[in-house]
Amino acid sequence: MRTKSFNSVLSKYKAVFLDSYGVIKNHAGLIPDVQKAINHIRLTGMPLRVLTNDASRSPLLLAENFDKLGLRGIKPSEIITSGMMAKEYLVNKGKKGKVAYLGTNNSADYIRDADLEPISISKVNEANMHEISAVVFLDDEGYDWNKDLNTTVNLLRKYQIPAIVANSDVIYPVSKNNVAIATGGVAGLVENILGRDFIHYGKPDSQMFMYGFEQLNKIRKFNRKDILMVGDTLHTDILGGNKFGISTVLVLTGNTSAEEAQIKIKATGVIPDYICKSIVE
Ligand SMILES: [Mg+2]
């Protein structure tokens, strides 16, 4: 499959979903000239949504972070996170009381937004364990991987409460050649120990795509064939977009390099509709 110019692909669609990490930014900061790409999308007048497997902070803080990096004009209301899906679960399931979380204080905003009381896993002990109504894995930092994971295992052994993984990614790139263990990797360890599958949110699952699709349809009528999903990862962005029935673009600015794109596509059977070098070119 030959790479195409992003703008020529975009011109066939009426709305666009962009992944964040590996598409708009990466470990080094913003993708060079990404402001030009966002400006172009704005010029077309088409709605844009950022779909990110990130539960470490709220859309408000993520929008502020884009701004701090120097990217202007992404509104918090345009950002859809896997953390928001976890929040919806807590609201819809009518959870009450304290929700234990693995993550930073920023990530606990998702529990506060559900009108529930967050309690850091580091504050959970024998005396208050019975008050916990759910456990949410929000981030890979903000807790002690030894002490607090032991608390998590014991809490979930003793009490029949749901465990929610708000970001299923197992690793994320931190430099050209190195990765770090992500939230889904930490949760996977606990799932493995308990022999239990937790409730997972984030791409490739359809909830975020559905949420974005419903938001667009509040603006005006959109069909799935009008929407383009852009991502750097085959098994999340592209698989999720394909399953949801929207067109997909693989970009080569993140997880999938130009050298390995064809091999990975062949090996996984996850086939994007297009490949573009980046959203800028
Ligand atoms: Mg990505």
mmCIF file of N, CA, C and O and ligand atoms in Angstrom, residues 19-23 203 232-233 237 255, ligand 1:
data_model
loop_
_atom_site.group_PDB
_atom_site.id
_atom_site.type_symbol
_atom_site.label_atom_id
_atom_site.label_comp_id
_atom_site.label_asym_id
_atom_site.label_seq_id
_atom_site.Cartn_x
_atom_site.Cartn_y
_atom_site.Cartn_z
ATOM 1 N N ASP A 19 -6.418 10.205 16.831
ATOM 2 C CA ASP A 19 -5.751 9.739 18.039
ATOM 3 C C ASP A 19 -4.800 10.858 18.470
ATOM 4 O O ASP A 19 -4.445 11.731 17.668
ATOM 5 N N SER A 20 -4.390 10.866 19.730
ATOM 6 C CA SER A 20 -3.505 11.933 20.201
ATOM 7 C C SER A 20 -2.027 11.529 20.130
ATOM 8 O O SER A 20 -1.253 12.059 19.342
ATOM 9 N N TYR A 21 -1.672 10.532 20.967
ATOM 10 C CA TYR A 21 -0.259 10.152 21.098
ATOM 11 C C TYR A 21 0.192 9.389 19.859
ATOM 12 O O TYR A 21 -0.344 8.322 19.551
ATOM 13 N N GLY A 22 1.160 9.959 19.144
ATOM 14 C CA GLY A 22 1.627 9.336 17.909
ATOM 15 C C GLY A 22 1.015 9.959 16.666
ATOM 16 O O GLY A 22 1.418 9.632 15.552
ATOM 17 N N VAL A 23 0.033 10.845 16.860
ATOM 18 C CA VAL A 23 -0.607 11.515 15.728
ATOM 19 C C VAL A 23 -0.449 13.040 15.855
ATOM 20 O O VAL A 23 0.000 13.714 14.928
ATOM 21 N N LYS A 203 -9.974 2.340 22.988
ATOM 22 C CA LYS A 203 -9.882 1.717 21.665
ATOM 23 C C LYS A 203 -9.118 0.406 21.796
ATOM 24 O O LYS A 203 -8.175 0.356 22.573
ATOM 25 N N ASP A 232 -1.994 5.861 14.950
ATOM 26 C CA ASP A 232 -0.645 5.321 14.705
ATOM 27 C C ASP A 232 -0.527 3.860 15.117
ATOM 28 O O ASP A 232 0.516 3.258 14.925
ATOM 29 N N THR A 233 -1.607 3.298 15.692
ATOM 30 C CA THR A 233 -1.511 1.938 16.234
ATOM 31 C C THR A 233 -2.566 1.035 15.594
ATOM 32 O O THR A 233 -3.766 1.323 15.657
ATOM 33 N N ASP A 237 -6.352 1.937 17.236
ATOM 34 C CA ASP A 237 -7.002 2.941 16.375
ATOM 35 C C ASP A 237 -7.607 2.317 15.115
ATOM 36 O O ASP A 237 -8.767 2.572 14.776
ATOM 37 N N ASN A 255 3.665 4.725 16.863
ATOM 38 C CA ASN A 255 3.961 3.325 17.134
ATOM 39 C C ASN A 255 4.390 2.500 15.933
ATOM 40 O O ASN A 255 5.029 1.473 16.096
HETATM 41 MG MG MG B 1 -1.425 6.529 19.521
#
